[in-house]
Amino acid sequence: MAANEISQVCYNHPDKKADFKCFDCKLDSIINVCAQCNIQVHSLDVFRAHRVEQLVIKVDIS
């Protein structure tokens, strides 16, 4: 995996695909989380202000 490539696997569940990336959960990196983790973590008051974006998965159909 290239240094600037972000894993498409959930940070908490290695068997699940990541659907969101959070810029604030870890100080030194961006982490990816599945939809379940995103709801559970970012619905808590202390984490609501985190910057989260939905991942866009590029599909190569060549």
Coordinates of C-alpha atoms in Angstrom, one line a residue:
M1 CA 0.0 0.0 0.0
A2 CA 1.4 3.4 -0.9
A3 CA 2.2 5.8 1.9
N4 CA -0.6 8.3 1.0
E5 CA -3.2 5.6 0.3
I6 CA -5.8 5.2 3.1
S7 CA -7.0 1.7 4.0
Q8 CA -10.5 0.9 3.0
V9 CA -11.1 -1.2 6.1
C10 CA -12.8 -0.1 9.3
Y11 CA -10.4 0.9 12.0
N12 CA -12.3 -1.1 14.6
H13 CA -13.5 -4.0 12.4
P14 CA -10.9 -5.4 10.0
D15 CA -13.6 -7.6 8.4
K16 CA -15.8 -4.6 7.5
K17 CA -15.5 -2.1 4.7
A18 CA -14.9 1.5 5.7
D19 CA -17.7 4.0 4.8
F20 CA -16.4 7.2 6.5
K21 CA -13.2 8.9 7.3
C22 CA -12.6 10.9 10.5
F23 CA -9.9 13.6 10.7
D24 CA -10.1 14.1 14.4
C25 CA -10.4 10.6 16.2
K26 CA -6.6 10.2 16.2
L27 CA -4.2 13.2 16.5
D28 CA -1.6 12.0 13.9
S29 CA -3.7 10.3 11.3
I30 CA -7.0 10.0 9.5
I31 CA -8.9 6.8 10.3
N32 CA -11.7 5.0 8.4
V33 CA -14.7 3.6 10.1
C34 CA -17.7 1.5 9.0
A35 CA -21.2 3.0 9.2
Q36 CA -21.9 1.3 12.5
C37 CA -18.8 2.7 14.2
N38 CA -19.5 6.2 12.7
I39 CA -23.0 6.2 14.3
Q40 CA -21.8 4.8 17.6
V41 CA -18.8 7.1 18.1
H42 CA -19.9 10.3 16.5
S43 CA -23.3 10.4 18.1
L44 CA -21.7 10.9 21.5
D45 CA -21.6 14.5 22.6
V46 CA -17.8 14.5 23.0
F47 CA -17.2 13.4 19.4
R48 CA -20.0 15.3 17.6
A49 CA -17.7 18.1 16.5
H50 CA -15.3 15.7 14.6
R51 CA -14.8 16.3 10.9
V52 CA -16.2 13.3 9.2
E53 CA -16.5 12.6 5.4
Q54 CA -18.1 9.8 3.6
L55 CA -15.7 7.8 1.5
V56 CA -16.0 7.7 -2.2
I57 CA -14.9 4.4 -3.6
K58 CA -13.6 4.6 -7.1
V59 CA -14.5 1.7 -9.3
D60 CA -12.3 0.9 -12.3
I61 CA -14.5 -0.7 -15.0
S62 CA -12.0 -0.9 -17.8

